[in-house]
XYZ file of N, CA and C in Angstrom:
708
model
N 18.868 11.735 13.447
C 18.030 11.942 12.268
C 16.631 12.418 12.624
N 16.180 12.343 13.926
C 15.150 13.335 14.381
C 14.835 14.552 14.385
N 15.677 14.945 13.827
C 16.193 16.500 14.350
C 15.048 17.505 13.184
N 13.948 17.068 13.264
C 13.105 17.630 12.133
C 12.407 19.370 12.944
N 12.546 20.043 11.731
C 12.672 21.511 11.565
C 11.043 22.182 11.956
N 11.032 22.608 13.384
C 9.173 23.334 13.265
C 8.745 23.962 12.367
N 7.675 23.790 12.150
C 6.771 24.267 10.853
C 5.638 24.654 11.225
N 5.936 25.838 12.559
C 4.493 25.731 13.750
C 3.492 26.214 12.638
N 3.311 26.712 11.372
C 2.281 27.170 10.852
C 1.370 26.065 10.532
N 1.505 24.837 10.103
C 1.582 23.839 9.245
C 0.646 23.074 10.254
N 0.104 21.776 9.395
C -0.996 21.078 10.725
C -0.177 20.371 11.481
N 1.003 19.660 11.213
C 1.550 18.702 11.657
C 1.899 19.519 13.330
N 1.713 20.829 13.683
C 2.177 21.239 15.369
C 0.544 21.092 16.223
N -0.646 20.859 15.036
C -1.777 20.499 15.349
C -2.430 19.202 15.711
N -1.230 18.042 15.316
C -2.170 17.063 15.119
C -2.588 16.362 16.369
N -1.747 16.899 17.293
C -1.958 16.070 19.179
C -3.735 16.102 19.098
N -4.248 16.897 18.728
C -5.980 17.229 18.983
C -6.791 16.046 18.450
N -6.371 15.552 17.261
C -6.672 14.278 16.078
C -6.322 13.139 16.477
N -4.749 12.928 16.710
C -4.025 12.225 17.762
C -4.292 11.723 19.345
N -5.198 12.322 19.710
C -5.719 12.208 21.574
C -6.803 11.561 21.396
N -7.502 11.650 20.162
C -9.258 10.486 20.095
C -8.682 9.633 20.208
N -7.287 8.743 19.429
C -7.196 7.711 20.076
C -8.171 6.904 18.871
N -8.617 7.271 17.189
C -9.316 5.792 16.781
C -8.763 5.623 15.774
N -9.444 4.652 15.301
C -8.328 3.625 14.296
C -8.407 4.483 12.811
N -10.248 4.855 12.102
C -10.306 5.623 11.617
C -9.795 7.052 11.356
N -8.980 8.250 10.582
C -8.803 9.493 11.091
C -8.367 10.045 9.553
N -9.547 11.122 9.519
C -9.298 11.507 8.315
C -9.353 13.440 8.214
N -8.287 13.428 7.251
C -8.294 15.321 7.299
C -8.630 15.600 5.912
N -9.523 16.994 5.893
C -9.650 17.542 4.559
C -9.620 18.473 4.660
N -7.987 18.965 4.198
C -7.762 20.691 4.238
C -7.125 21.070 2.771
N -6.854 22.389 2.808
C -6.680 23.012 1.389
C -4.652 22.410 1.117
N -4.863 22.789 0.018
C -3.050 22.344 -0.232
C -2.520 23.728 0.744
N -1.011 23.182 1.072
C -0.009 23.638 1.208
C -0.262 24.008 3.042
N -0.900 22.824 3.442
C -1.172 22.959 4.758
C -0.063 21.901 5.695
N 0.508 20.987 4.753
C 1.449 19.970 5.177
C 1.164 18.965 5.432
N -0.377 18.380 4.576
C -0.549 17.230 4.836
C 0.438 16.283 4.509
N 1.564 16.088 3.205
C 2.493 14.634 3.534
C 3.635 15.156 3.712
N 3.846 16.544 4.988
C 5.001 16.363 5.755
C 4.640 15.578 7.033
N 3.584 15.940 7.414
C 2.493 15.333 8.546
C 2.740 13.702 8.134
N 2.436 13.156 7.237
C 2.655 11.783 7.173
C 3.284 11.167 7.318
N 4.485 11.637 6.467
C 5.988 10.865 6.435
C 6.706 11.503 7.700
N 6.372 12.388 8.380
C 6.620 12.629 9.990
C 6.298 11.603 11.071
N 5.034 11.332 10.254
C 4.799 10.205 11.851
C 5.251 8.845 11.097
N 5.275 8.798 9.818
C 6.059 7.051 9.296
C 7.299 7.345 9.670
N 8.458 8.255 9.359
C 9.532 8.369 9.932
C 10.127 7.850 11.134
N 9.379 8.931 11.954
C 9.528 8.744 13.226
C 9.220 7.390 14.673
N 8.365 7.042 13.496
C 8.192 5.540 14.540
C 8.914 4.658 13.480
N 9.454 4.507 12.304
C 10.786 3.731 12.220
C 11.450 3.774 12.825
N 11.857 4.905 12.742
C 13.318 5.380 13.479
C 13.323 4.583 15.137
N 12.013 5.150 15.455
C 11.679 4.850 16.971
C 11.791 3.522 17.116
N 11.227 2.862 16.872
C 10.597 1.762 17.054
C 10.639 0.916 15.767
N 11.303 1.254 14.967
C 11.595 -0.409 13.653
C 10.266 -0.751 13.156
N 9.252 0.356 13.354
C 7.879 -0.250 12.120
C 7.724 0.362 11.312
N 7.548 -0.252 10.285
C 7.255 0.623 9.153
C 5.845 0.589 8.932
N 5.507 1.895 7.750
C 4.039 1.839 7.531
C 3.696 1.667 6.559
N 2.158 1.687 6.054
C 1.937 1.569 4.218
C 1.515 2.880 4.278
N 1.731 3.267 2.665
C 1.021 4.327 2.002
C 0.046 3.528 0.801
N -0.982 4.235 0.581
C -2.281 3.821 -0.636
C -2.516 4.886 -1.378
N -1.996 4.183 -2.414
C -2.901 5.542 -3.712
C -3.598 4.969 -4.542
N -4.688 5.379 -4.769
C -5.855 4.809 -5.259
C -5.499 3.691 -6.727
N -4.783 4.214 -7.650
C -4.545 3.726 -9.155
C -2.737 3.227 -8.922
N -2.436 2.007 -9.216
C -1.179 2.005 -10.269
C -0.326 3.121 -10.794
N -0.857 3.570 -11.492
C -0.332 4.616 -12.738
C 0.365 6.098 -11.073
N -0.641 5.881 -10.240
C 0.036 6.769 -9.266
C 1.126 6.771 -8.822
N 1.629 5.523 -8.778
C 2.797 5.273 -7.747
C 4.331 5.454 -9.061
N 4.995 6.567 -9.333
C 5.935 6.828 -10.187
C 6.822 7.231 -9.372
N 8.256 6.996 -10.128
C 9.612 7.362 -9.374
C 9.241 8.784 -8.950
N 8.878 9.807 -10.131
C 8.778 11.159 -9.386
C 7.571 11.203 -8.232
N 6.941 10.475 -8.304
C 6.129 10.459 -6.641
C 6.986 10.072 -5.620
N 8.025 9.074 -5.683
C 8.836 8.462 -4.499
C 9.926 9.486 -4.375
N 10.465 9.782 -5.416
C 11.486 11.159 -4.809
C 11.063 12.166 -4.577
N 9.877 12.325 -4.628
C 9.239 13.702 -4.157
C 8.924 13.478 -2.476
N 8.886 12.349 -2.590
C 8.590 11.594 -1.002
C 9.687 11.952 -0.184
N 10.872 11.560 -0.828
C 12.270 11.408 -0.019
C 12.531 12.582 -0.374
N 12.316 13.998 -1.304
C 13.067 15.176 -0.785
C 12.551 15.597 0.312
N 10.965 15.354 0.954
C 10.140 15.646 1.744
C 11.316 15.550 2.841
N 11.567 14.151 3.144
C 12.210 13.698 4.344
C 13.862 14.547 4.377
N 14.013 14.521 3.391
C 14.922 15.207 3.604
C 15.073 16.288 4.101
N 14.289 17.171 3.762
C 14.015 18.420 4.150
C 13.769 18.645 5.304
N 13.008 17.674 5.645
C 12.486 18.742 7.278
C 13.400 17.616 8.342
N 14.625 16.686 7.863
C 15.745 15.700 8.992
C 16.931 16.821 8.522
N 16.734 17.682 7.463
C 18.311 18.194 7.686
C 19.325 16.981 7.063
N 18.437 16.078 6.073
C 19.816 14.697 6.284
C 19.810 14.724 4.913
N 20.549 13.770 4.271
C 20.373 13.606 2.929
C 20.505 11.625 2.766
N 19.155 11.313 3.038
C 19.135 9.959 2.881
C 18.522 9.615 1.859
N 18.641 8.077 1.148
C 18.446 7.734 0.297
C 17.214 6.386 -0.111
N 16.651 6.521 -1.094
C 16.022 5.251 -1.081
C 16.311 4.525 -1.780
N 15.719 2.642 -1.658
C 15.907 1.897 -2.465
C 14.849 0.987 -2.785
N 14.220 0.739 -4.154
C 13.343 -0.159 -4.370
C 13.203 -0.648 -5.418
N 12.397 -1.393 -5.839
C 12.767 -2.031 -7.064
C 11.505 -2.041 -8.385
N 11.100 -1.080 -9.010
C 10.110 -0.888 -9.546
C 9.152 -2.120 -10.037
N 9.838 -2.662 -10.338
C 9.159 -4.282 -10.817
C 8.340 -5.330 -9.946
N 8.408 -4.813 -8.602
C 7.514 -5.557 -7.814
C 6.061 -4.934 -7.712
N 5.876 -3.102 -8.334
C 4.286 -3.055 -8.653
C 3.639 -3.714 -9.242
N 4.524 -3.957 -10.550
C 3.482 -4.682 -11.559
C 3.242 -6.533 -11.470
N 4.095 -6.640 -10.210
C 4.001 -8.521 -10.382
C 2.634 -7.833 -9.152
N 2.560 -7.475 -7.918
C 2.167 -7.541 -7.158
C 1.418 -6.613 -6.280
N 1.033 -5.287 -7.287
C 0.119 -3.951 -7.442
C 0.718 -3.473 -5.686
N 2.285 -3.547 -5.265
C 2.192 -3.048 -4.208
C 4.518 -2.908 -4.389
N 5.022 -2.253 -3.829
C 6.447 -1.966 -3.865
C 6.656 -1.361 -2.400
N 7.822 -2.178 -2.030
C 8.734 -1.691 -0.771
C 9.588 -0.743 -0.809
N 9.611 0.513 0.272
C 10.857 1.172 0.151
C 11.399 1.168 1.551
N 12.812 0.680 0.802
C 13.904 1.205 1.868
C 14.954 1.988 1.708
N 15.177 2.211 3.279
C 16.206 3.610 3.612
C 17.590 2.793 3.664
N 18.259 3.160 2.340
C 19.732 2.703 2.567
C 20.320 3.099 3.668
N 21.159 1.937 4.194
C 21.695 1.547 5.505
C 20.841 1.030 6.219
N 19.126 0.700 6.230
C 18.636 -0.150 6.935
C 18.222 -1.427 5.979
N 17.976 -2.602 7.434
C 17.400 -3.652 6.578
C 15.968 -3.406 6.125
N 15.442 -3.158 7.256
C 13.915 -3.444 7.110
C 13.302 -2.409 6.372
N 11.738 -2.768 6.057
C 11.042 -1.791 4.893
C 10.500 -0.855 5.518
N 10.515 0.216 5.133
C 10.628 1.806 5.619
C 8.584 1.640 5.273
N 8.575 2.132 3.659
C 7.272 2.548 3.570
C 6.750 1.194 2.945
N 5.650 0.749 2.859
C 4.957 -0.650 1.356
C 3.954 0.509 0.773
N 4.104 0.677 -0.504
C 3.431 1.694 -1.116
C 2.550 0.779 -1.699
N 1.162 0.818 -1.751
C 0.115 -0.184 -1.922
C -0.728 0.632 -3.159
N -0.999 -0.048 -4.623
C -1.852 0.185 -5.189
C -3.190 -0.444 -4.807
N -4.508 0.988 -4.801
C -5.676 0.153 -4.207
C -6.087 -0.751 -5.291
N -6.124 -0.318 -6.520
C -7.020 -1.540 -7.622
C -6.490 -2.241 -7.949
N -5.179 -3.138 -7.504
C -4.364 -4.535 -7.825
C -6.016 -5.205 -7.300
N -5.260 -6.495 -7.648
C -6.344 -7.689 -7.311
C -6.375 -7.420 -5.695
N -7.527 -7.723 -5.130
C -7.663 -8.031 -3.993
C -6.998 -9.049 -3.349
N -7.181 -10.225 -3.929
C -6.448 -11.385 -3.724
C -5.049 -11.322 -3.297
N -4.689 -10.463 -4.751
C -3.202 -10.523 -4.132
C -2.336 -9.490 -3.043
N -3.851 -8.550 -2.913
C -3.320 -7.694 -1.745
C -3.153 -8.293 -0.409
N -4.053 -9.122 0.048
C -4.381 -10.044 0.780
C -3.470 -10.544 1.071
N -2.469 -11.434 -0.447
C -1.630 -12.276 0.340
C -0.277 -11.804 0.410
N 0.114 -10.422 0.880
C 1.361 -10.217 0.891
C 1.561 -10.301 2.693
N 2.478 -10.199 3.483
C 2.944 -9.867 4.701
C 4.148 -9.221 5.339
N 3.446 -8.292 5.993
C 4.498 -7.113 6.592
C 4.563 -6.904 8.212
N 5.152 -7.597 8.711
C 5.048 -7.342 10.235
C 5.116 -5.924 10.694
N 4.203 -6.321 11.849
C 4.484 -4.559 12.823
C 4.042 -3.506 12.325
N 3.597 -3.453 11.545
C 3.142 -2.216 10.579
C 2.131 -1.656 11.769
N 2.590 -0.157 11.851
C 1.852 0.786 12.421
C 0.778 1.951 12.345
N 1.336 2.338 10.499
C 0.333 3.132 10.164
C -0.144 2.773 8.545
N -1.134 3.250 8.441
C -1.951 2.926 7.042
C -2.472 4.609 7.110
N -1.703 5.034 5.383
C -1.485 6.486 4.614
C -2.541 6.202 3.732
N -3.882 7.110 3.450
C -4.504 7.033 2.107
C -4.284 8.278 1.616
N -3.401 8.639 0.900
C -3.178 9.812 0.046
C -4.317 9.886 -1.229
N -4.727 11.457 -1.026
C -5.736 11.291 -2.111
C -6.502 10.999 -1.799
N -7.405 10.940 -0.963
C -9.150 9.530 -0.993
C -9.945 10.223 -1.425
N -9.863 11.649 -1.688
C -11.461 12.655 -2.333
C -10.943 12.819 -3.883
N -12.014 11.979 -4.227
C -11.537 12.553 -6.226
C -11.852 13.667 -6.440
N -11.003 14.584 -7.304
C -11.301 15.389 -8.102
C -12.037 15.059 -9.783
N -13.447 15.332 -9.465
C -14.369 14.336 -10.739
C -14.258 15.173 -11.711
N -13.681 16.643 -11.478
C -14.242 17.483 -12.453
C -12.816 17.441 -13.324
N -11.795 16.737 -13.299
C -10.827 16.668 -13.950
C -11.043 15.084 -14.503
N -12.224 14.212 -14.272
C -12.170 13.062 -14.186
C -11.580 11.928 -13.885
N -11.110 11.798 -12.910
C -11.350 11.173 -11.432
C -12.280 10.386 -11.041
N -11.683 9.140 -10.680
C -12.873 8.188 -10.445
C -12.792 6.989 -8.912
N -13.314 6.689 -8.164
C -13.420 5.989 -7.636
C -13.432 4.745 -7.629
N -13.005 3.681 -7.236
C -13.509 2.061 -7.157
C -14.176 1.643 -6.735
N -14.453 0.377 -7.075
C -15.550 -0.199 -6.616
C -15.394 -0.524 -5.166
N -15.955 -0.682 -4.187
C -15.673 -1.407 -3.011
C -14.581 -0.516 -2.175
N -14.575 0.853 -1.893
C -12.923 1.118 -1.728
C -13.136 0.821 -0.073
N -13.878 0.864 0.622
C -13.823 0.967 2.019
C -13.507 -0.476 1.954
N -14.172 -1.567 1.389
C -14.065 -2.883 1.603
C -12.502 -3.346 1.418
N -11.806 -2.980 0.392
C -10.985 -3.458 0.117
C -9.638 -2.385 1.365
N -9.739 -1.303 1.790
C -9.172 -0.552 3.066
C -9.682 -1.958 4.055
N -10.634 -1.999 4.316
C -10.341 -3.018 5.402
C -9.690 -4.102 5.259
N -10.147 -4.883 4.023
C -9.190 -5.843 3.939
C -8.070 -6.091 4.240
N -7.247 -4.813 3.519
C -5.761 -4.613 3.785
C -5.459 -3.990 5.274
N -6.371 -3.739 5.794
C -5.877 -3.362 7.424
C -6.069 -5.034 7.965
N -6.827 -5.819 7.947
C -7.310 -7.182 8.389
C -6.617 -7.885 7.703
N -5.703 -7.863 7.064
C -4.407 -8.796 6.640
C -3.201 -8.393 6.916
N -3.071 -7.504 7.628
C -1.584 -6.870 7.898
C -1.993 -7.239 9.598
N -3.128 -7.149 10.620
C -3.504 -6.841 11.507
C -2.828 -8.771 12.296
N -2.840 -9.053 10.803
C -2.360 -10.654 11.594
C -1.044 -10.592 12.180
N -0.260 -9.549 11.825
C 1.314 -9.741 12.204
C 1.737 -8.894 13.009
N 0.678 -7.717 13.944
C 1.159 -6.476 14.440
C -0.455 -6.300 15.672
N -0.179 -5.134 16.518
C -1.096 -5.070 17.419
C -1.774 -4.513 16.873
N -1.842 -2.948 16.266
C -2.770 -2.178 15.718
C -2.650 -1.262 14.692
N -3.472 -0.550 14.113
C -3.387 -0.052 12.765
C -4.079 0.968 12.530
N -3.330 2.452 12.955
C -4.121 3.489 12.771
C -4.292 3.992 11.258
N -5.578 4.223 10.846
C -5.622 4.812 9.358
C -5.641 5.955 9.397
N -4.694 6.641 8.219
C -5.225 8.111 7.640
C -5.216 8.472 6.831
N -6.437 9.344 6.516
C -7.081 9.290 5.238
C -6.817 11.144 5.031
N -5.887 11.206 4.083
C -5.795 12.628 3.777
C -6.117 13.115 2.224
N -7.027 14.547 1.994
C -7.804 14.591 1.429
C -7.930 16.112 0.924
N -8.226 16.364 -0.098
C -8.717 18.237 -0.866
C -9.972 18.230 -0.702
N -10.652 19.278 -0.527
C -11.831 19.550 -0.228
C -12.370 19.985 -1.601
N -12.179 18.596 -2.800
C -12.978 18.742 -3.849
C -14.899 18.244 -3.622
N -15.354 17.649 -2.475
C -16.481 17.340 -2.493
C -17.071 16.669 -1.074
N -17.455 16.666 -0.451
C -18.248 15.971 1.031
C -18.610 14.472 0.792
N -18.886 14.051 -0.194
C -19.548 12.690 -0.801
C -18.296 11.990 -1.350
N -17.688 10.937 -0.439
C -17.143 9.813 -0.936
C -17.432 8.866 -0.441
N -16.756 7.500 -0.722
C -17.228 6.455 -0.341
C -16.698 6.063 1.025
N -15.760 6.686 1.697
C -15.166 6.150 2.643
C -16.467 6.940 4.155
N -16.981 8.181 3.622
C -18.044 8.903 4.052
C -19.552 8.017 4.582
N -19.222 7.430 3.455
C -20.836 6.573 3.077
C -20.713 5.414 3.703
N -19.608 4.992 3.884
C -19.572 3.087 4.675
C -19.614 3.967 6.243
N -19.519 4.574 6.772
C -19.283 5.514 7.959
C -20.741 6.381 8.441
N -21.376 6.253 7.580
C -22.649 6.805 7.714
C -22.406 8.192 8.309
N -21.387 9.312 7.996
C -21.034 10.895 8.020
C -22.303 11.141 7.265
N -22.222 12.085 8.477
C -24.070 13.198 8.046
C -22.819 14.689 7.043
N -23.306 14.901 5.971
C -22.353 15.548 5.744
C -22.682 17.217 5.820
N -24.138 17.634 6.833
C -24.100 18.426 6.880
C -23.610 18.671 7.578
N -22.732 17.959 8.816
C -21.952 18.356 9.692
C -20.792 18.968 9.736
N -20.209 18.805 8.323
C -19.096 19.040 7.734
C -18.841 20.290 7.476
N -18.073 21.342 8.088
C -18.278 22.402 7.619
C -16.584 23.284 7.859
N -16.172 24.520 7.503
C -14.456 24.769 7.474
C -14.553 25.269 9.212
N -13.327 24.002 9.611
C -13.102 23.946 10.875
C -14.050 22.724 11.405
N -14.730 21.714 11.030
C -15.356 21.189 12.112
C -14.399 19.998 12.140
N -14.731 19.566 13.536
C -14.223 18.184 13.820
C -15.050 17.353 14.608
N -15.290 16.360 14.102
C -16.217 15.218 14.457
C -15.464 13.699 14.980
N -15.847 13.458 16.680
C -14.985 12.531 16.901
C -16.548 11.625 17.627
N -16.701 10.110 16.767
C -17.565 9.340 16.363
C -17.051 8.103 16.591
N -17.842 7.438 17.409
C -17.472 5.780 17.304
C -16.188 5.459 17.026
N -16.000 4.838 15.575
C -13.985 4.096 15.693
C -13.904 5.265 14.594
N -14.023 7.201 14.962
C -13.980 7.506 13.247
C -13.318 9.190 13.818
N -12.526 9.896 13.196
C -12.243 11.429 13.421
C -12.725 11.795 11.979
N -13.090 13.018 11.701
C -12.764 13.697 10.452
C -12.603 15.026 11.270
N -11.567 15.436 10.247
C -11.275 17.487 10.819
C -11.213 18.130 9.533
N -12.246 18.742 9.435
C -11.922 19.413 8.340
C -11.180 21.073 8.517
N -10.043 20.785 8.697
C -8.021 21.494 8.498
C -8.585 22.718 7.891
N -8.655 23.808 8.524
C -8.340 25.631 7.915
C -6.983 25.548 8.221
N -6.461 26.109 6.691
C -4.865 26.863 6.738
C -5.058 28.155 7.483
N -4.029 28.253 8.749
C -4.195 28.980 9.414
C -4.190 31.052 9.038
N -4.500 31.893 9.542
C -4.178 32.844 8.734
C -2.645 33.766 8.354
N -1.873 33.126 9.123
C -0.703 33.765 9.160
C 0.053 32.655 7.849
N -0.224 31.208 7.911
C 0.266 31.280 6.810
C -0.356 31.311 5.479
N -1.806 31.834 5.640
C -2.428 32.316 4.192
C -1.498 33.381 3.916
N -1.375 34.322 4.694
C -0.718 35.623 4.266
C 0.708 35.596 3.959
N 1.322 33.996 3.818
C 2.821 33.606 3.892
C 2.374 33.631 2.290
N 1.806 32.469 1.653
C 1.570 31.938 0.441
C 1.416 33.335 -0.374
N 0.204 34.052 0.123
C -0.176 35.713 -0.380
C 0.876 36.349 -0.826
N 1.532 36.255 -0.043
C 3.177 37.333 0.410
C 3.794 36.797 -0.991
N 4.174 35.524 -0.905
C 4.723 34.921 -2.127
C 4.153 34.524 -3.519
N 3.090 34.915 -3.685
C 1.751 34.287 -5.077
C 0.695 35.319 -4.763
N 0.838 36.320 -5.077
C -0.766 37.047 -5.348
C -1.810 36.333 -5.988
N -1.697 35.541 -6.985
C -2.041 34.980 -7.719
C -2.281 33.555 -7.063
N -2.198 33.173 -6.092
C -3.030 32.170 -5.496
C -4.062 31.349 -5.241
N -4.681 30.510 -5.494
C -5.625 29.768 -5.626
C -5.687 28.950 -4.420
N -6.650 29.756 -3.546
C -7.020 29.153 -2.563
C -8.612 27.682 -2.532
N -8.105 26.749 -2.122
C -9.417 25.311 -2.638
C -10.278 25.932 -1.559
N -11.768 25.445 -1.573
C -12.420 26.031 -0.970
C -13.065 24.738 -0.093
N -12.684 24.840 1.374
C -13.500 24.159 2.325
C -14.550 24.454 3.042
């Protein structure tokens, strides 16, 4: 089930560079259709598979986490294993517990814990997931101009949930993937990012922190081109 398909255009044949800092922090902000959550569910995949850990994913709101988000997840996987596997979960554990398990029929253990950030704190706190290897923030840059909003505390409550999972496992790489709707968020600001540093193509490797801000490369701008004249390229 490894048998996943190159996509040398895509960041995921890039990420060894992001991957070699080696910190716990690591965040990308590139334009769509660059492969940020094949890149994700590539490396949650693959160290299941590998190694029996599963990871969390975070999306900011409740209302985010919908069946068509989770099968959009699993055609992902499907697609680039060549397989046709399945998931299983049980919708009713978001709303007792602002957080839901998925698993890959035919295994026992939990594949992804899809974590709403604005459940209670409390009760994020008291759930437990051994071994957990990676922590997914899908989304962390709002789009305000569609209104889009942030929480209160979001870095505080990211740590939290890394410092309550951290009790049952060695370590916990975060990643924070992101549209280049704005330089100013909060995960920026607890990090003290100078954001004039920020610019298309830079990468900044800082204390426990990466950011890369991801250019779609030009061969596959001219893929998307080829297929959408009419293209809407986000601007980093």
């Amino acid at each position: 089930l490894n048998n996943w398909v190159g996509v040398n255009l895509h960041i995921d044949s890039d990420i060894g560079r992001l991957d070699g800092c080696n910190k716990d922090w690591n965040t990308i902000i590139t334009e769509r259709e660059t492969g940020k959550t094949t890149l994700m569910l590539k490396k949650a995949y693959n160290m299941f598979k590998r190694s029996n850990r599963p990871s969390i994913l975070i999306r900011r709101y409740q209302t985010d986490i919908t069946d068509m988000y989770i099968d959009d997840l699993l055609k992902t996987i499907n697609e680039f294993t060549n397989s046709n596997l399945e998931f299983n979960y049980k919708k009713g554990q978001l709303k007792e517990g602002g957080q839901l398990d998925v698993k890959i029929n035919g295994f026992d253990n939990v594949f992804l814990r899809i974590i709403a950030l604005n459940a209670p704190l409390s009760r994020l706190k008291s759930m437990r997931l051994d071994s957990v290897k990676y922590m997914f923030f899908d989304e962390f840059i709002c789009n305000k101009r569609i209104g889009e909003r942030y929480l209160n505390d979001e870095p505080l409550r990211l740590k939290e949930i890394r410092k309550t999972y951290l009790r049952y496992t060695d370590n916990i790489k975060i990643y924070c993937f992101g549209n280049p709707y704005s330089l100013y968020n909060p995960i920026f600001s607890d990090k003290n990012v100078n954001t004039n540093d920020l610019y298309p193509g830079a990468f900044i490797n800082k204390d426990n922190y990466c950011i890369w801000c991801y250019q779609l490369k030009p061969e596959l701008r001219a893929k998307l081109l080829e297929k959408d004249k009419d293209f809407q390229f986000d601007k980093t």
